[in-house]
PDB file of C-alpha atoms in Angstrom:
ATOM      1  CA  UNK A   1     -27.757 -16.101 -59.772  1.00 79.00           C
ATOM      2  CA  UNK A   2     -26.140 -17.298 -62.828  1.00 80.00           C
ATOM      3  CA  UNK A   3     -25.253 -20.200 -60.992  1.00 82.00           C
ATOM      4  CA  UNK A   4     -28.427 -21.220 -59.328  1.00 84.00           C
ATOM      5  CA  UNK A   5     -29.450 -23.208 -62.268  1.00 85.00           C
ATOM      6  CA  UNK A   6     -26.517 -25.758 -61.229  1.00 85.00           C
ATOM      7  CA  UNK A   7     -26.667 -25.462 -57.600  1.00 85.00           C
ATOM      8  CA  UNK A   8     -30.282 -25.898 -57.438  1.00 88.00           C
ATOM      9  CA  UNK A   9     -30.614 -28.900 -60.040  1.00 88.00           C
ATOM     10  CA  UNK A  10     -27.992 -30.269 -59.106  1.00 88.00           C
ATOM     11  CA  UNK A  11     -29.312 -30.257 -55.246  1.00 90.00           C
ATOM     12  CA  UNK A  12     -32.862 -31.543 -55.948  1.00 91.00           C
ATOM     13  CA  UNK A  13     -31.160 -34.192 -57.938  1.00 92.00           C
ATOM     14  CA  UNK A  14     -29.124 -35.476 -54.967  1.00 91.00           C
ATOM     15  CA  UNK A  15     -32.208 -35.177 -52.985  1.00 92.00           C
ATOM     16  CA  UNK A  16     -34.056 -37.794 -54.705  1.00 93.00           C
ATOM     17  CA  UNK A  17     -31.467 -39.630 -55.148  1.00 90.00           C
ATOM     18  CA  UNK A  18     -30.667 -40.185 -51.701  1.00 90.00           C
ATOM     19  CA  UNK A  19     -35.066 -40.172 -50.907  1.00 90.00           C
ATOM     20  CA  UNK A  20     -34.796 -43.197 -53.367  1.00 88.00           C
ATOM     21  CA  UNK A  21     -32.138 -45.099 -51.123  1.00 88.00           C
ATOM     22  CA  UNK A  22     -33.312 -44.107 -47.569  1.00 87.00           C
ATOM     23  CA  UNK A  23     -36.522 -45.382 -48.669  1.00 85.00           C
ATOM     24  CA  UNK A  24     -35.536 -49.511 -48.609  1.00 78.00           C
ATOM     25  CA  UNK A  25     -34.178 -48.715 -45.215  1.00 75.00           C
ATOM     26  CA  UNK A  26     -35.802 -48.077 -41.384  1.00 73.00           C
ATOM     27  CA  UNK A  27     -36.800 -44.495 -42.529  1.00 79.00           C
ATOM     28  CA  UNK A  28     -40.450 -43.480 -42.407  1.00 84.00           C
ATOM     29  CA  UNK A  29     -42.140 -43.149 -45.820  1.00 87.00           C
ATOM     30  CA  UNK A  30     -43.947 -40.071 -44.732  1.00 90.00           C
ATOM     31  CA  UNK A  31     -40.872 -38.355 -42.985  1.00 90.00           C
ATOM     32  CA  UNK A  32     -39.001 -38.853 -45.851  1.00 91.00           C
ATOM     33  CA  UNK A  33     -41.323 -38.007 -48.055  1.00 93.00           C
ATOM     34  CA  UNK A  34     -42.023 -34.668 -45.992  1.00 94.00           C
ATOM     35  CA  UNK A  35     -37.947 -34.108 -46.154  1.00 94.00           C
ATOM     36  CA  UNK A  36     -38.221 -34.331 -49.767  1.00 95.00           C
ATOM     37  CA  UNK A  37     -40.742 -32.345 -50.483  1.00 96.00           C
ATOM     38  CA  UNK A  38     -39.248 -29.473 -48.367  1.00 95.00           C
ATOM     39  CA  UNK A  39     -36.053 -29.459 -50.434  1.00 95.00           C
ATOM     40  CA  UNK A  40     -38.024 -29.176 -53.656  1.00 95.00           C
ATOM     41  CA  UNK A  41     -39.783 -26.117 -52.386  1.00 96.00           C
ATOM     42  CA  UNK A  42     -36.763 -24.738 -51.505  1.00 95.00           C
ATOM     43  CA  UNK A  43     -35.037 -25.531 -54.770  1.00 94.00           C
ATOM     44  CA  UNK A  44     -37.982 -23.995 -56.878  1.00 95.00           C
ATOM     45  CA  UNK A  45     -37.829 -21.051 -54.808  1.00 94.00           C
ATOM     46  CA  UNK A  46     -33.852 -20.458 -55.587  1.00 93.00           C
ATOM     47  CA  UNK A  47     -34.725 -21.106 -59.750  1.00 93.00           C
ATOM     48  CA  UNK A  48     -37.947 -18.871 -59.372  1.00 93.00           C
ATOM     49  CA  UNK A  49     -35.248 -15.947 -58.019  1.00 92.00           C
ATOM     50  CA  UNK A  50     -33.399 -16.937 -60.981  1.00 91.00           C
ATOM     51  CA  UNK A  51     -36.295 -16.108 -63.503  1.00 91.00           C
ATOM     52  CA  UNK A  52     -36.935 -13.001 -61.788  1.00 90.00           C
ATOM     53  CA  UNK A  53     -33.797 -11.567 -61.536  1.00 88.00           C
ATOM     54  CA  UNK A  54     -32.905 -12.645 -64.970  1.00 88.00           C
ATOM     55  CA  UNK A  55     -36.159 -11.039 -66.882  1.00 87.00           C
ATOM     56  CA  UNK A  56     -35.541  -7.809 -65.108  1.00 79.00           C
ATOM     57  CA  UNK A  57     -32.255  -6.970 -64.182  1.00 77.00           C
ATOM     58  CA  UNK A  58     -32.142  -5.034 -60.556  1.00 79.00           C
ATOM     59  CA  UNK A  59     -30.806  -1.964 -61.096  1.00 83.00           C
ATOM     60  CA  UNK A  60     -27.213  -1.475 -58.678  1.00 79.00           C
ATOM     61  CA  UNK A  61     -29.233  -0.108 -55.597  1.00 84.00           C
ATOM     62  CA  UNK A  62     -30.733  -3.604 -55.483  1.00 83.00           C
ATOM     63  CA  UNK A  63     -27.827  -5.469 -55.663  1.00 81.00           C
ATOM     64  CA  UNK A  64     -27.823  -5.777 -51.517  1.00 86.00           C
ATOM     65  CA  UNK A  65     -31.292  -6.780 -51.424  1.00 90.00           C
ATOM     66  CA  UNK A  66     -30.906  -9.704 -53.717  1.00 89.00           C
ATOM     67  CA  UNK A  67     -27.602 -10.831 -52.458  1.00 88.00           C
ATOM     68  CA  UNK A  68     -29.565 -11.116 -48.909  1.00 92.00           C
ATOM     69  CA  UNK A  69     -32.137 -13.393 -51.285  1.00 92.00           C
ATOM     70  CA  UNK A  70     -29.385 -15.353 -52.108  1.00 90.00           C
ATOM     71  CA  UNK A  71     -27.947 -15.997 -48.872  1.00 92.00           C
ATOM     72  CA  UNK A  72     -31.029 -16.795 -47.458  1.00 94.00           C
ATOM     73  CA  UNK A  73     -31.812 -19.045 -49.459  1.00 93.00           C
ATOM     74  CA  UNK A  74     -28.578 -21.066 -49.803  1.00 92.00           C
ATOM     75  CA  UNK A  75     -28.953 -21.117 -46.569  1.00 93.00           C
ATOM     76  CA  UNK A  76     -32.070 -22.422 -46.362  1.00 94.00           C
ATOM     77  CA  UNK A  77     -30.931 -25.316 -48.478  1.00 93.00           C
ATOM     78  CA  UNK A  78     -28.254 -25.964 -45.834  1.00 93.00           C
ATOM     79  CA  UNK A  79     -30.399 -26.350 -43.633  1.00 94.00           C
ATOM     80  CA  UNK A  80     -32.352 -28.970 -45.386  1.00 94.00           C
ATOM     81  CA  UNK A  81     -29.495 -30.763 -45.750  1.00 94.00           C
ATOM     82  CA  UNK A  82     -28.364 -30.571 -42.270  1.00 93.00           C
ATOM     83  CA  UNK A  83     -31.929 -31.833 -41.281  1.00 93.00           C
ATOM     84  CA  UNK A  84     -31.702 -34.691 -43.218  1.00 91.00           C
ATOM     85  CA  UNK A  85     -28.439 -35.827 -41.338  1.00 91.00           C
ATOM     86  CA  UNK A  86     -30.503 -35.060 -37.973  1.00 90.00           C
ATOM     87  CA  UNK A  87     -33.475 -36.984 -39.318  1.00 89.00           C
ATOM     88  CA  UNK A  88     -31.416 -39.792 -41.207  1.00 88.00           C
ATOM     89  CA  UNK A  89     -28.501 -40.523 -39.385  1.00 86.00           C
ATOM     90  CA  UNK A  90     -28.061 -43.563 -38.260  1.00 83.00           C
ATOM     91  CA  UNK A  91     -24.304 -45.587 -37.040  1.00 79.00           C
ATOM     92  CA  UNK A  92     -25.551 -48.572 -36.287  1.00 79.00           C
ATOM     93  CA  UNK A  93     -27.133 -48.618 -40.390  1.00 78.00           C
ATOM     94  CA  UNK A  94     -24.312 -48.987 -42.968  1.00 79.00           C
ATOM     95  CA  UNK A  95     -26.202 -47.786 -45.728  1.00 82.00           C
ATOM     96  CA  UNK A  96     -27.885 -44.652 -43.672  1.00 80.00           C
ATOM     97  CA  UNK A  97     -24.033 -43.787 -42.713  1.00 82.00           C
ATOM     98  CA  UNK A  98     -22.398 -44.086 -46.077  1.00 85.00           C
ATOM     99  CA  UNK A  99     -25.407 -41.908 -47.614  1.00 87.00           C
ATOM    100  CA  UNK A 100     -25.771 -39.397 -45.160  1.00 87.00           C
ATOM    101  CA  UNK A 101     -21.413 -38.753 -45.309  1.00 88.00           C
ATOM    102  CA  UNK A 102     -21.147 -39.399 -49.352  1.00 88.00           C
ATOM    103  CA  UNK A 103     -23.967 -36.537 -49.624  1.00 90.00           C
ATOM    104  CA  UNK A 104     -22.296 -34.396 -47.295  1.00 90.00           C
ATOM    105  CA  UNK A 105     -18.745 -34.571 -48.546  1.00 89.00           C
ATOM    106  CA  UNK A 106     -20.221 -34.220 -52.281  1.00 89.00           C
ATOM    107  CA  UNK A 107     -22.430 -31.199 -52.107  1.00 90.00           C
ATOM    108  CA  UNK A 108     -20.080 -29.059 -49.489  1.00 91.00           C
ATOM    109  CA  UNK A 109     -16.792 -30.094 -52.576  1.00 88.00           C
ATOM    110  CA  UNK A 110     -19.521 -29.403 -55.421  1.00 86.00           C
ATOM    111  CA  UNK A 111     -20.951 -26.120 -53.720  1.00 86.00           C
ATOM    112  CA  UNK A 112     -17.663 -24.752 -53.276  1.00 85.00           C
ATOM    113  CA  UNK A 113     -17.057 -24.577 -57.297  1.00 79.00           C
ATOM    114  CA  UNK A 114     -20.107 -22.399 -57.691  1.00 81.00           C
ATOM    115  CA  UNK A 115     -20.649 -20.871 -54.727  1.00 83.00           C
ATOM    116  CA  UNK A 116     -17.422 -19.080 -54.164  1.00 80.00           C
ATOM    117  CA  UNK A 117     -18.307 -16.015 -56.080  1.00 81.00           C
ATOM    118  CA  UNK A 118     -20.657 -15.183 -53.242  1.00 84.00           C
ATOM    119  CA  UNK A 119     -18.664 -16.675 -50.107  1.00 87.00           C
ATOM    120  CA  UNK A 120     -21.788 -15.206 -47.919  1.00 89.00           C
ATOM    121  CA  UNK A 121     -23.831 -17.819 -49.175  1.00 89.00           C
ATOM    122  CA  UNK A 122     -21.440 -20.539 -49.466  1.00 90.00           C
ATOM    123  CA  UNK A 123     -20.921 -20.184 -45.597  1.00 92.00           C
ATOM    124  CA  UNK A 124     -24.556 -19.885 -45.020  1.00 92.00           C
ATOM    125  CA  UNK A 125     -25.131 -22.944 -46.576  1.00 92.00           C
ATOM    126  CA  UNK A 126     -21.913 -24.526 -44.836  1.00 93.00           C
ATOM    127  CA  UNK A 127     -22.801 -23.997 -41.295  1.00 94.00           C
ATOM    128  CA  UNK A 128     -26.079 -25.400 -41.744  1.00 93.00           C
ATOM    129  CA  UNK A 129     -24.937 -28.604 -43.262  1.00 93.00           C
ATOM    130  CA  UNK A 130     -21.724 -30.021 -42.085  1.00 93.00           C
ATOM    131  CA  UNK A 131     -21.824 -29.012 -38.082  1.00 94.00           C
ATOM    132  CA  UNK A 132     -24.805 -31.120 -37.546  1.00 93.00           C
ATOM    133  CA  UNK A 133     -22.740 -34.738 -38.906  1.00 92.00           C
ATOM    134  CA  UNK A 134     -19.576 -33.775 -37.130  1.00 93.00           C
ATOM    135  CA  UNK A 135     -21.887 -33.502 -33.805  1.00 93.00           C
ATOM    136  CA  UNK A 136     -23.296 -36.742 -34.073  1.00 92.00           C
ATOM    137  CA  UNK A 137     -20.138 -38.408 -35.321  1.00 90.00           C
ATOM    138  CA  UNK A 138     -18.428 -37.456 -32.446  1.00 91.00           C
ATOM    139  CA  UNK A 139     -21.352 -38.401 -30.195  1.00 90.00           C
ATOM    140  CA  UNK A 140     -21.600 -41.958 -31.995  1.00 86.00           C
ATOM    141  CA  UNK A 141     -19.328 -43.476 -29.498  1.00 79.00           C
ATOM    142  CA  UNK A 142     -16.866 -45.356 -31.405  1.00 83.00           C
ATOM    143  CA  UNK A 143     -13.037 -44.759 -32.584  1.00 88.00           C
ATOM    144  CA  UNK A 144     -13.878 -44.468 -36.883  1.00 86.00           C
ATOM    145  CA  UNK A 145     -16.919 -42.399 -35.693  1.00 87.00           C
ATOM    146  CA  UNK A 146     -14.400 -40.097 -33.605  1.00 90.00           C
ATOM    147  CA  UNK A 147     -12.098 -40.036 -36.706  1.00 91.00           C
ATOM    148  CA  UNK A 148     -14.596 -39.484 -39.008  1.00 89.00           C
ATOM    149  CA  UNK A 149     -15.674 -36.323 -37.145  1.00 91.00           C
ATOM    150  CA  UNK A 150     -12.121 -35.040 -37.022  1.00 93.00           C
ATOM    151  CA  UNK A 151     -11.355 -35.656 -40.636  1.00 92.00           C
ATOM    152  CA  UNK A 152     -15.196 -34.049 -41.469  1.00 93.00           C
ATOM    153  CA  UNK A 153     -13.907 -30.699 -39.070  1.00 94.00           C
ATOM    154  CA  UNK A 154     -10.785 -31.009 -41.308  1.00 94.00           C
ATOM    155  CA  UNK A 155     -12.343 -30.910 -44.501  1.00 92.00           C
ATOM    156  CA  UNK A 156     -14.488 -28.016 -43.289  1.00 93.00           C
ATOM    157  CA  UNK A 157     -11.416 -25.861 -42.445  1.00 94.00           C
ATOM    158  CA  UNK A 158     -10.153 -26.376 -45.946  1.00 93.00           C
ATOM    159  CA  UNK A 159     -13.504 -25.564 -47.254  1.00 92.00           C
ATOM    160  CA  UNK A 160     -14.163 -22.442 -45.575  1.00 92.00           C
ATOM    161  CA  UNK A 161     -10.093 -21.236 -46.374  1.00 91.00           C
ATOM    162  CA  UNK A 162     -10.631 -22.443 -50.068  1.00 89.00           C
ATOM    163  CA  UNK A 163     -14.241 -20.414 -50.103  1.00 88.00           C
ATOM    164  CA  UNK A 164     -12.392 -17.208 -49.054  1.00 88.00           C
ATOM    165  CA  UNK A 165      -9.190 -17.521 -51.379  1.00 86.00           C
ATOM    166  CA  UNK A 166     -11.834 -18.085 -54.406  1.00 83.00           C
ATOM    167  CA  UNK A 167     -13.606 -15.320 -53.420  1.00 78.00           C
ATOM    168  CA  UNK A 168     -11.240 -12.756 -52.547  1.00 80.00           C
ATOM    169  CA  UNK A 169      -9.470 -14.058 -56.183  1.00 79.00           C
ATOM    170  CA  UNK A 170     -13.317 -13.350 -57.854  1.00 75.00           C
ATOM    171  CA  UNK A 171     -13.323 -10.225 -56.483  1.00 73.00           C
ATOM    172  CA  UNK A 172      -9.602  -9.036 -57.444  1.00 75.00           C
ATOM    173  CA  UNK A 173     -10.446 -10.028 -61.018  1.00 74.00           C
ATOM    174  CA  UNK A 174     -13.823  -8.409 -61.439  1.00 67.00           C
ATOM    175  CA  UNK A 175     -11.981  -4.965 -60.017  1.00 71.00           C
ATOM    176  CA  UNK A 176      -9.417  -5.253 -62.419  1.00 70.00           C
ATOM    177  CA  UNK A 177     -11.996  -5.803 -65.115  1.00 69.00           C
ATOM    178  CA  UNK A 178     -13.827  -2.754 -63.886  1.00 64.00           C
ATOM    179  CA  UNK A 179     -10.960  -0.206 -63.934  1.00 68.00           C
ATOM    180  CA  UNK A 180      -9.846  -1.915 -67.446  1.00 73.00           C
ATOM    181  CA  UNK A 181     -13.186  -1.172 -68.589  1.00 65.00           C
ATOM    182  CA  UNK A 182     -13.011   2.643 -67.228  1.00 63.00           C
ATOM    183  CA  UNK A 183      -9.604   2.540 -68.579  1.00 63.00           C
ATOM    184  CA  UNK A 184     -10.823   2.085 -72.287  1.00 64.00           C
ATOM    185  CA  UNK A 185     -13.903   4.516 -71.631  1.00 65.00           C
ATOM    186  CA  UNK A 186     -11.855   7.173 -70.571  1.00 66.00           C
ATOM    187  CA  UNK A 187      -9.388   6.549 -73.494  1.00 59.00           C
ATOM    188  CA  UNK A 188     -12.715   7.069 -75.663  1.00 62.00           C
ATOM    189  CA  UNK A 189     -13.222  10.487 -73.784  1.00 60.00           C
ATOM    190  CA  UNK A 190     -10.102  11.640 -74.466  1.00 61.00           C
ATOM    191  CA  UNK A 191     -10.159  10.575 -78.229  1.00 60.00           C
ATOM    192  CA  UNK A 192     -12.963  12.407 -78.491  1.00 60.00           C
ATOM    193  CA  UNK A 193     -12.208  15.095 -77.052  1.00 55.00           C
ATOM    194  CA  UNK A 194      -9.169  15.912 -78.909  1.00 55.00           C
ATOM    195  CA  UNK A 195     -10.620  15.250 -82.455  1.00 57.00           C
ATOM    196  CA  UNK A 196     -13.169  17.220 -81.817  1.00 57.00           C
ATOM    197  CA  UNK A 197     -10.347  20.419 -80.584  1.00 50.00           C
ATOM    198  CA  UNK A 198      -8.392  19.355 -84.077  1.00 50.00           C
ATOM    199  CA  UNK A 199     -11.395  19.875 -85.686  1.00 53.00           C
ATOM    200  CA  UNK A 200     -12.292  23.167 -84.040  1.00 53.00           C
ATOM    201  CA  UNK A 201      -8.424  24.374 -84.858  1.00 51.00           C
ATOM    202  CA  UNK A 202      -8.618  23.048 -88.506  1.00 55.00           C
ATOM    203  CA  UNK A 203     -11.712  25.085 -89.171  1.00 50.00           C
ATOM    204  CA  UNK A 204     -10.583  28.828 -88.514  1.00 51.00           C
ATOM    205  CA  UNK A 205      -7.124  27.548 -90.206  1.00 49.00           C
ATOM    206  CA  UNK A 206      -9.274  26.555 -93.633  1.00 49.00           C
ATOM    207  CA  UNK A 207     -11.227  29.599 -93.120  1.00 49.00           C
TER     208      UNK A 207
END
């Protein structure tokens, strides 16, 4: 959640960017408009999570519960962004083409930096994005349309490898961190423990 400040500025930024260029081209205003206004819902949602989780901690029985928030969420977001390649894509429009695969390629590279720490979501939002553009690459009926959808199934490979290395590195470190920290506490314990039996021998000794 610490990172859905980024991911979720960050995303409703690239939204209206890409609303702002769409709308010069053969796009209808009020689908577009429609589009947009879904992501922005969706993006409030993640940052209202955010607030919430932030102002009152969950205690570590909640933890499952608000990683399925998370997930759904992201992958909600994925799915707005694989709807606007259904809804936008176009081959035969330069601009519509260059958009649609610059946004793509951007937030999957971008999402991966943040997102790793929670590979669930990453993947959620993955699958909902990027499947949809290789499909209608590879349906677009030319030879760089073909090639684009290889090299786009490519880069997805490497994302979802990267995603899981990240992760599984997260992970390692935080368990390390963990049994350091238990580590010093039960060093504490122990220091404790045997002032507290020199003092208890010192006493009768004095006495």
């Amino acid at each position: 959640y610490k990172q859905q400040l980024a991911t979720a500025g960050a995303s409703s930024i690239i939204a209206v960017f890409l609303a702002l260029i769409l709308w010069s081209e053969s796009v209808s205003p009020p689908l577009l408009i429609g589009w947009l206004a879904s992501m922005l819902v969706v993006q409030i949602t993640r940052l209202t999570l955010r607030v919430l989780f932030f102002r009152s901690p969950p205690p570590i029985e909640a933890a499952p519960r608000w990683e399925r928030l998370a997930v759904a969420t992201t992958a909600a977001a994925g799915i707005g962004w694989g709807s606007s390649v259904l809804l936008f894509f176009d081959p035969a429009a330069p601009i519509n083409l260059v958009v649609t695969t610059m946004t793509a390629t951007g937030v999957a590279a971008g999402g991966l930096a943040v997102l790793s720490a929670l590979p669930a979501a990453y993947f959620a939002y993955l699958f909902m994005h990027i499947p949809p553009l290789i499909f209608l690459l590879a349906v677009a009926g030319s030879v760089i349309s073909v090639f684009f959808a290889a090299s786009f199934v490519f880069f997805m490979i490497v994302l979802v490898s990267s995603a899981r290395a990240i992760g599984a590195m997260i992970k390692e470190s935080l368990r390390l961190r963990f049994e350091r920290i238990g580590m010093i506490e039960q060093d504490r314990k122990s220091t404790r423990l045997n002032s507290s039996h020199v003092s208890e021998f010192r006493m009768p000794s004095s006495a």
